[in-house]
PDB file of C-alpha atoms in Angstrom:
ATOM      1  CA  UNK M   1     -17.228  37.979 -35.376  1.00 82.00           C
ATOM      2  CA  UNK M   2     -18.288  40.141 -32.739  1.00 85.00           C
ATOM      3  CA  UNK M   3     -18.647  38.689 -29.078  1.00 86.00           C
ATOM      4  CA  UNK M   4     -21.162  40.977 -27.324  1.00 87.00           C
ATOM      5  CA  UNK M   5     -21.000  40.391 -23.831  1.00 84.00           C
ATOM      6  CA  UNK M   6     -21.949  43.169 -20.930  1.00 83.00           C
ATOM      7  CA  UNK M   7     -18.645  42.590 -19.147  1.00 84.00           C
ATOM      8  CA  UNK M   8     -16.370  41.741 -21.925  1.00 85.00           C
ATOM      9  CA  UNK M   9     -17.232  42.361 -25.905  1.00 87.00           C
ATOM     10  CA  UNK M  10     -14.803  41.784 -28.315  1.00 87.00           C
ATOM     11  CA  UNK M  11     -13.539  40.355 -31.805  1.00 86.00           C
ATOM     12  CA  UNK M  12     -12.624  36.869 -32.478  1.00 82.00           C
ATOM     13  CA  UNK M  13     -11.668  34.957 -35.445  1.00 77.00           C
ATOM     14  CA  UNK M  14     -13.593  32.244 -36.725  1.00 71.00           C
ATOM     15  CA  UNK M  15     -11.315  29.607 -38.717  1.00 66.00           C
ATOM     16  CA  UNK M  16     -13.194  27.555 -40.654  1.00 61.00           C
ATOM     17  CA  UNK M  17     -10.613  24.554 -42.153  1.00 59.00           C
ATOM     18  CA  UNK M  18     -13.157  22.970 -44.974  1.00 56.00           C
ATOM     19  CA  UNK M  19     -12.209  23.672 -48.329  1.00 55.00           C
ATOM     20  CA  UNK M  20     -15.642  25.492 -48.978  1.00 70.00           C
ATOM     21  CA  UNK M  21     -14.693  26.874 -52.722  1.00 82.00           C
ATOM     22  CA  UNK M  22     -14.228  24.049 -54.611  1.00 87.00           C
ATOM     23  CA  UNK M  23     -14.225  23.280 -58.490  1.00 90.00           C
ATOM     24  CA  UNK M  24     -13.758  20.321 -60.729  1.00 92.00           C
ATOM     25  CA  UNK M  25     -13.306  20.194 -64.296  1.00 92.00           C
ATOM     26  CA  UNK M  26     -13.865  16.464 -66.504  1.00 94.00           C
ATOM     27  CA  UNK M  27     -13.131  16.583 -70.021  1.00 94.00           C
ATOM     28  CA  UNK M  28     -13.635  13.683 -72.460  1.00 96.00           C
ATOM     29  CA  UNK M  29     -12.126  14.126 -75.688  1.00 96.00           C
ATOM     30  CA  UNK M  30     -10.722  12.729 -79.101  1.00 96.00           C
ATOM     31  CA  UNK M  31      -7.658  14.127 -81.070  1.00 95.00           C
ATOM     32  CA  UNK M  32      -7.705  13.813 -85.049  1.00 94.00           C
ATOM     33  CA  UNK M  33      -4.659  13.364 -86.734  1.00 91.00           C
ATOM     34  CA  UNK M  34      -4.994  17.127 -87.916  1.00 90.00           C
ATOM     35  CA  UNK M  35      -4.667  17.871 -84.191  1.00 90.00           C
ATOM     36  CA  UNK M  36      -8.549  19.170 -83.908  1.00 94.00           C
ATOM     37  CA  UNK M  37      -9.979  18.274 -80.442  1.00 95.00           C
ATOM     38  CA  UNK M  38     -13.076  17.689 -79.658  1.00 96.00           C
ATOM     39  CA  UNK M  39     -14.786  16.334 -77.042  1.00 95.00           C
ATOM     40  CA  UNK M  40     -17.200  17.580 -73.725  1.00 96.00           C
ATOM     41  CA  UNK M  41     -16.341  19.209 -70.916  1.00 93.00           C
ATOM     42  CA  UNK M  42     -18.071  19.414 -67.161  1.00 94.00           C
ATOM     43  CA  UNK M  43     -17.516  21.803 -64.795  1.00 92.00           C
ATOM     44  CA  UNK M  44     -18.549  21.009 -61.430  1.00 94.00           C
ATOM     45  CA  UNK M  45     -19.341  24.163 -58.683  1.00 93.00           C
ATOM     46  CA  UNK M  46     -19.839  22.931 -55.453  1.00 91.00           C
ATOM     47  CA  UNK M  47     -21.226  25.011 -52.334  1.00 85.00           C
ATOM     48  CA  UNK M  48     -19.475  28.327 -52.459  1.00 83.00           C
ATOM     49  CA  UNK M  49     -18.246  28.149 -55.716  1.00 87.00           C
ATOM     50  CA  UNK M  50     -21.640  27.070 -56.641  1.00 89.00           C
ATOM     51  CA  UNK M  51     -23.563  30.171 -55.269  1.00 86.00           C
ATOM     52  CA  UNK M  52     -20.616  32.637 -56.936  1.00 83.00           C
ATOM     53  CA  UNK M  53     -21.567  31.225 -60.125  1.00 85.00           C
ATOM     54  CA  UNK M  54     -24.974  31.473 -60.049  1.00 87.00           C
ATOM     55  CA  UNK M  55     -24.355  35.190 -58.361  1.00 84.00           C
ATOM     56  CA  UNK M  56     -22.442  35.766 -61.840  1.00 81.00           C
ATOM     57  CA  UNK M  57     -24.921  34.736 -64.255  1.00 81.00           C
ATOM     58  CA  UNK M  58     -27.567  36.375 -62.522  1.00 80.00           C
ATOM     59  CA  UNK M  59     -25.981  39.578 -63.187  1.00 76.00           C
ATOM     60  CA  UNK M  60     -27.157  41.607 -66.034  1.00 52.00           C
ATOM     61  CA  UNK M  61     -26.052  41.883 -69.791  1.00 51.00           C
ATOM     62  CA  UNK M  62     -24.677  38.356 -69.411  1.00 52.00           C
ATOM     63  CA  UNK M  63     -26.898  36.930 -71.814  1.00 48.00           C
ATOM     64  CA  UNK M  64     -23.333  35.433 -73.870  1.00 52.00           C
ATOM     65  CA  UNK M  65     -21.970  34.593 -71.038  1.00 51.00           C
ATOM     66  CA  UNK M  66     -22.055  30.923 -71.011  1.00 48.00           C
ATOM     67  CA  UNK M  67     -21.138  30.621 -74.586  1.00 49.00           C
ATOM     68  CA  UNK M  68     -17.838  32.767 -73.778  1.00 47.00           C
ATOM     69  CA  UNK M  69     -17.255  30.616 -71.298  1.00 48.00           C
ATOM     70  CA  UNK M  70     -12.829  30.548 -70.850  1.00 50.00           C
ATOM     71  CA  UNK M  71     -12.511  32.552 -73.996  1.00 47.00           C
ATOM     72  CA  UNK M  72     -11.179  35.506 -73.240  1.00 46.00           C
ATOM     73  CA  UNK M  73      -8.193  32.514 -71.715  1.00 56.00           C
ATOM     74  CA  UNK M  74      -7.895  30.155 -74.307  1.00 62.00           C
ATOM     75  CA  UNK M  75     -10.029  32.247 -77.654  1.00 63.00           C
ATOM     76  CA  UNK M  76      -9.453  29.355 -79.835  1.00 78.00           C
ATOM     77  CA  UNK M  77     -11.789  26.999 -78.659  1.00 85.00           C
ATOM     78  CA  UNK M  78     -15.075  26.879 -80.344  1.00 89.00           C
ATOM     79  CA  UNK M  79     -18.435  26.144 -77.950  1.00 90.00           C
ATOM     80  CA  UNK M  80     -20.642  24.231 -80.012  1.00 92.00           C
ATOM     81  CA  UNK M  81     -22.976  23.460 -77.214  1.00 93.00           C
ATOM     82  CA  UNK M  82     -23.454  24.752 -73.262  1.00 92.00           C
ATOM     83  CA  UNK M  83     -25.826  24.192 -70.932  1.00 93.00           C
ATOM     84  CA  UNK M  84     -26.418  23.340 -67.259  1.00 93.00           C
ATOM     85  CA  UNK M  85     -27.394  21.236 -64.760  1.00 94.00           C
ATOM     86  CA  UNK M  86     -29.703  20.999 -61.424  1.00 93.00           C
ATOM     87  CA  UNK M  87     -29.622  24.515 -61.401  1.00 90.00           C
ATOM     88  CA  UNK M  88     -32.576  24.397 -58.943  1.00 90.00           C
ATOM     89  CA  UNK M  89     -31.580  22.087 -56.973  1.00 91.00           C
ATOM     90  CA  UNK M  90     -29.720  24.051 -53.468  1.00 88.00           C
ATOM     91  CA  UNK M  91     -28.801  20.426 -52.494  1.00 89.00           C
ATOM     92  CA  UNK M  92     -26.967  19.644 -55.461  1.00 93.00           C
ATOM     93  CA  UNK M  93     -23.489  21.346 -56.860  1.00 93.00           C
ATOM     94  CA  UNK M  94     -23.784  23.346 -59.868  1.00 94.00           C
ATOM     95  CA  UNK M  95     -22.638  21.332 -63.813  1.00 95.00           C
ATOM     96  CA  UNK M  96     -21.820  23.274 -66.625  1.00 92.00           C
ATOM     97  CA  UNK M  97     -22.065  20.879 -69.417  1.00 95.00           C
ATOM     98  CA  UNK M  98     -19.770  22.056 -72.757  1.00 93.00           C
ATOM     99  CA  UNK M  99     -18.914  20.397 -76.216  1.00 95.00           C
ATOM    100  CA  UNK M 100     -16.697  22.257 -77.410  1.00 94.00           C
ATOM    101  CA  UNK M 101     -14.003  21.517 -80.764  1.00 94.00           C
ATOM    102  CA  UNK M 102     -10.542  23.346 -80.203  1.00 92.00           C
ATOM    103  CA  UNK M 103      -7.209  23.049 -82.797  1.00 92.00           C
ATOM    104  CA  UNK M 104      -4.264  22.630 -81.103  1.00 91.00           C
ATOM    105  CA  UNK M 105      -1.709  24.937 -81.205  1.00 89.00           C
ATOM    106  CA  UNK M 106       1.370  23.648 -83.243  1.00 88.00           C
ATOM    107  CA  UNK M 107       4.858  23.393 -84.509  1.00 88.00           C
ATOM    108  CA  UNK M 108       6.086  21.454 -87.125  1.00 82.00           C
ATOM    109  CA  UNK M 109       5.426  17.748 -86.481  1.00 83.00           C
ATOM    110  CA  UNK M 110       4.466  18.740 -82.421  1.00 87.00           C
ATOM    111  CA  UNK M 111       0.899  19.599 -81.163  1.00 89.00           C
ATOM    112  CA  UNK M 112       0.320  21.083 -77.530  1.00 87.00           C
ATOM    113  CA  UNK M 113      -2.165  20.443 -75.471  1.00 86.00           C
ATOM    114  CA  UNK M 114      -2.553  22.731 -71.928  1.00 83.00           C
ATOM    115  CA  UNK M 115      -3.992  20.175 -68.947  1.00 80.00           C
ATOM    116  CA  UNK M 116      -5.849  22.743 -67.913  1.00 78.00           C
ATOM    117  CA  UNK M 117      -7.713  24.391 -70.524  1.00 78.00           C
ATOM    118  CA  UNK M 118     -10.966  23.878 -68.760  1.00 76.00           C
ATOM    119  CA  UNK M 119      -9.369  24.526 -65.098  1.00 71.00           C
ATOM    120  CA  UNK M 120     -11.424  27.247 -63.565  1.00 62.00           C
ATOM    121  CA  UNK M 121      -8.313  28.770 -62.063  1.00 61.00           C
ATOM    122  CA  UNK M 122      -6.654  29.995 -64.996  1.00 57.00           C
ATOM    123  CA  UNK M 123      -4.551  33.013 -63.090  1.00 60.00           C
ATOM    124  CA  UNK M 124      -1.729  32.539 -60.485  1.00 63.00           C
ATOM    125  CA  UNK M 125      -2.158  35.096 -57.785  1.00 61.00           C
ATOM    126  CA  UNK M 126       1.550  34.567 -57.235  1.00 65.00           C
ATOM    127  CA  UNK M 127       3.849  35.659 -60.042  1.00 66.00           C
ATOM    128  CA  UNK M 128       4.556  39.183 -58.446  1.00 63.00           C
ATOM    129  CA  UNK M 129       8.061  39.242 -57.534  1.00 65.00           C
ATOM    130  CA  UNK M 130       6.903  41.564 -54.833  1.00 70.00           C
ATOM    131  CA  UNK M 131       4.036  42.231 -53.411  1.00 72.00           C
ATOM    132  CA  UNK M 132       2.434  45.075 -51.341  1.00 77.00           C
ATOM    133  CA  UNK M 133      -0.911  43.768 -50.143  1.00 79.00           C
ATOM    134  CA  UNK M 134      -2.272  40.898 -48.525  1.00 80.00           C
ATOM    135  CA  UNK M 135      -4.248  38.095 -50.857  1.00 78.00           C
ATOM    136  CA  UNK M 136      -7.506  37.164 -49.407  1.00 77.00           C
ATOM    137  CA  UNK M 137      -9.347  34.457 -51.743  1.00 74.00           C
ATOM    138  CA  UNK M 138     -12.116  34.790 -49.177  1.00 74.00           C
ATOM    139  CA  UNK M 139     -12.137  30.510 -48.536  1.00 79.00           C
ATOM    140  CA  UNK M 140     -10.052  28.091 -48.845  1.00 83.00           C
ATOM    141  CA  UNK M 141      -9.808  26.714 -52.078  1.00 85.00           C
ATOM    142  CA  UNK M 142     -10.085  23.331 -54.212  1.00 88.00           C
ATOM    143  CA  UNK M 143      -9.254  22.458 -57.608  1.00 89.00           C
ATOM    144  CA  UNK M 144      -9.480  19.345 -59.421  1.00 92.00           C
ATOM    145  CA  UNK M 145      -8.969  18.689 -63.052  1.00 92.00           C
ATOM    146  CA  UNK M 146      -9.365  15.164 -64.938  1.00 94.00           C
ATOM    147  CA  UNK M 147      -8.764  14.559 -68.616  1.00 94.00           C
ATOM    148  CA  UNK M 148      -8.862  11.871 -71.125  1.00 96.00           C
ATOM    149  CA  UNK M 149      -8.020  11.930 -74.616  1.00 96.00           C
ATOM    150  CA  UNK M 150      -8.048   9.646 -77.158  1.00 96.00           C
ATOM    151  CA  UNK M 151      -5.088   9.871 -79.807  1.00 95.00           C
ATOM    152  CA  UNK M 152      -5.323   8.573 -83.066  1.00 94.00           C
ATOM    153  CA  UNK M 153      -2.619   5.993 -84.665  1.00 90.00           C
ATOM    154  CA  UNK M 154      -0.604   8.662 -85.940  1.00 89.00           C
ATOM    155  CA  UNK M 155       0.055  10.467 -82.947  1.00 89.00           C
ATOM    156  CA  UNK M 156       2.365   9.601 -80.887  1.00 87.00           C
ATOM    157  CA  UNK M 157       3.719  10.668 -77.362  1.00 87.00           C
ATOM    158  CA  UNK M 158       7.135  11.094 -76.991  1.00 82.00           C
ATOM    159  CA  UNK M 159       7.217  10.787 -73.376  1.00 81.00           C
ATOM    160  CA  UNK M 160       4.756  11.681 -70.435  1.00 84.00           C
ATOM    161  CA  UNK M 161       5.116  14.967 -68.534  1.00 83.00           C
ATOM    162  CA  UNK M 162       6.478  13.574 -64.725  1.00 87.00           C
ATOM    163  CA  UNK M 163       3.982  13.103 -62.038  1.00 92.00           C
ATOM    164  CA  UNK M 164       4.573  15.627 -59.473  1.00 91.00           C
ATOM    165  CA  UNK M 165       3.823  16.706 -55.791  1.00 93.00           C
ATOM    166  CA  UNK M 166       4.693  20.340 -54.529  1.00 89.00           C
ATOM    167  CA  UNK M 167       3.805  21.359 -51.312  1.00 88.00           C
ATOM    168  CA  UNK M 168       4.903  24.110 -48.730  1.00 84.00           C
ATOM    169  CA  UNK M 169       6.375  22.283 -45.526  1.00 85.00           C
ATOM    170  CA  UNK M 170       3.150  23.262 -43.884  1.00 82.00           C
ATOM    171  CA  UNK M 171       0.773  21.926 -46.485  1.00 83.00           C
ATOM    172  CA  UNK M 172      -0.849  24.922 -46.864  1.00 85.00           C
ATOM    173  CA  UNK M 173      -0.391  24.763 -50.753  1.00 86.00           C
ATOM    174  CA  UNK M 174      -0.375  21.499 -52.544  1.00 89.00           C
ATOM    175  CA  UNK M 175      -0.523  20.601 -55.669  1.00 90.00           C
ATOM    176  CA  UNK M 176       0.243  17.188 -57.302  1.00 93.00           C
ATOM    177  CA  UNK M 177      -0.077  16.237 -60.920  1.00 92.00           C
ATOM    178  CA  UNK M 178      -0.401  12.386 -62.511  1.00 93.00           C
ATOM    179  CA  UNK M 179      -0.061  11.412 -65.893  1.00 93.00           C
ATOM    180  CA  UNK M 180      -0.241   7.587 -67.734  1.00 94.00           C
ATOM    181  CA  UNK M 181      -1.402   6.671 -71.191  1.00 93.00           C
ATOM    182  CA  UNK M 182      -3.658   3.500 -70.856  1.00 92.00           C
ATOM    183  CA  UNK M 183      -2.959   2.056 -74.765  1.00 92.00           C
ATOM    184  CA  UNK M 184      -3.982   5.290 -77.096  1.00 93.00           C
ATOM    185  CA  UNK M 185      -6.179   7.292 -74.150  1.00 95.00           C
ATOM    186  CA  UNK M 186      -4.005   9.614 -72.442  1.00 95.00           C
ATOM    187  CA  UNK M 187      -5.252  10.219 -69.068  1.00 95.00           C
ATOM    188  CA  UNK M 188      -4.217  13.643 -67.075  1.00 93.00           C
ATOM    189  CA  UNK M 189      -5.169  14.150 -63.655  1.00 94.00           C
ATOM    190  CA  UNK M 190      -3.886  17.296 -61.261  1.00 93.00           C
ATOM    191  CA  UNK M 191      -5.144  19.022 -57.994  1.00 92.00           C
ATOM    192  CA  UNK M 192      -4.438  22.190 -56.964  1.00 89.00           C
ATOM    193  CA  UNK M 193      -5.705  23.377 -53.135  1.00 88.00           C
ATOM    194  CA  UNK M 194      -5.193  26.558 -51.093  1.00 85.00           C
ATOM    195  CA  UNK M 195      -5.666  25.532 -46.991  1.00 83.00           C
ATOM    196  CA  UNK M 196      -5.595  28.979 -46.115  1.00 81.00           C
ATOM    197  CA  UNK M 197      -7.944  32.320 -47.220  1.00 78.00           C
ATOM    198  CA  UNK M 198      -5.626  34.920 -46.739  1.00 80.00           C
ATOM    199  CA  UNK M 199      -2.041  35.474 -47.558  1.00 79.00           C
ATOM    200  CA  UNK M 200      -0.709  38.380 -45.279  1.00 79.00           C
ATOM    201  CA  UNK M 201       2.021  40.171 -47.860  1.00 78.00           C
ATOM    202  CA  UNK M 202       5.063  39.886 -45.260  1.00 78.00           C
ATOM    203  CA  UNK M 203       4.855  36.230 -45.554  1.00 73.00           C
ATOM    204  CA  UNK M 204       4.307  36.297 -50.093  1.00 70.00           C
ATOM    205  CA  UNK M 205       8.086  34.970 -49.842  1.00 71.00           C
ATOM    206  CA  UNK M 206       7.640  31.854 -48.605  1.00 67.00           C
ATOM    207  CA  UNK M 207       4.663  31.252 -51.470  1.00 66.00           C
ATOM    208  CA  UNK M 208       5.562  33.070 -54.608  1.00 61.00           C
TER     209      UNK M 208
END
């Protein structure tokens, strides 16, 4: 911002700490034991995020845009149904509701399932091994995903993926995954946040 003062203007930075572009993804599903999923999906925008989305499906020649939803990510899944919710409502964070079925990918006897096929941060900004300018994701940044899945009594899991924390000694990226299977349901929870907007590309290093 720009001070503007007779005697003494100048620029100062405004740091704003709250984590103002923030996501969260809940999927309830059930697995056959031909390793077709299908369930629903909601996808939560809250203030930022919330106005970016709208922004985007304002735009025109987005009329499929909602029914494409992830697919050019994951273009096996199938959207049988989208729509969303309080829309008009400023006071309220955006839902995209979507029942979707989706066949797992396989081999042999094994089918995988990604934990976050519905995250709405799909790309890692750092996989460069190098990189020569600065990454500004204009806010700091939330992500949350929760899933449940119920497995039939063929199924079986082997053994749960380890719940993990990672974090850069100054907390300024965190992310921590948990895992448990509560009888058939397998239950998948992981958050992702970025405490900082900008990455300057002296200090990618440290984060990549």
């Amino acid at each position: 911002a720009l001070v503007i003062d007779p005697q003494n203007s100048k620029w100062v930075n405004i740091v704003d700490p709250r984590s103002l572009l923030r996501d969260s993804a809940s999927i309830i599903a059930t697995l056959d034991e031909d390793g077709l999923l299908t369930g629903e999906a909601v996808i939560t925008y809250y203030d930022l995020s919330r106005a970016s989305k709208i922004e985007e499906d304002n735009k025109e020649n987005k009329e499929d845009d909602d029914d494409l939803y992830l697919l050019n990510d994951v273009p096996d899944i199938k959207i049988d149904t989208t729509y969303q919710l309080d829309k008009e409502n400023d006071l309220l964070p955006l839902k995209q509701v979507i029942k979707f079925h989706y066949e797992l990918p396989s081999t042999n006897e094994f089918y995988f399932l990604n934990p976050f096929l519905f995250s709405t941060f799909q790309k890692n900004p750092f996989t460069d091994s190098t990189r020569r300018t600065d990454i500004d994701f204009g806010a700091n940044s939330s992500f949350l995903v929760h899933m449940e899945v119920t497995l039939p009594q063929k199924i079986k899991i082997e053994e749960l993926t380890k719940n993990k924390v990672i974090r850069t000694p100054d907390t300024i990226l965190l992310f921590n995954r948990f895992n448990e299977l509560h009888g058939n349901i397998l239950v998948v929870n992981s958050r992702f946040d970025i405490n900082q907007a900008t990455f300057a590309k002296e200090d990618y290093p440290a984060v990549a």
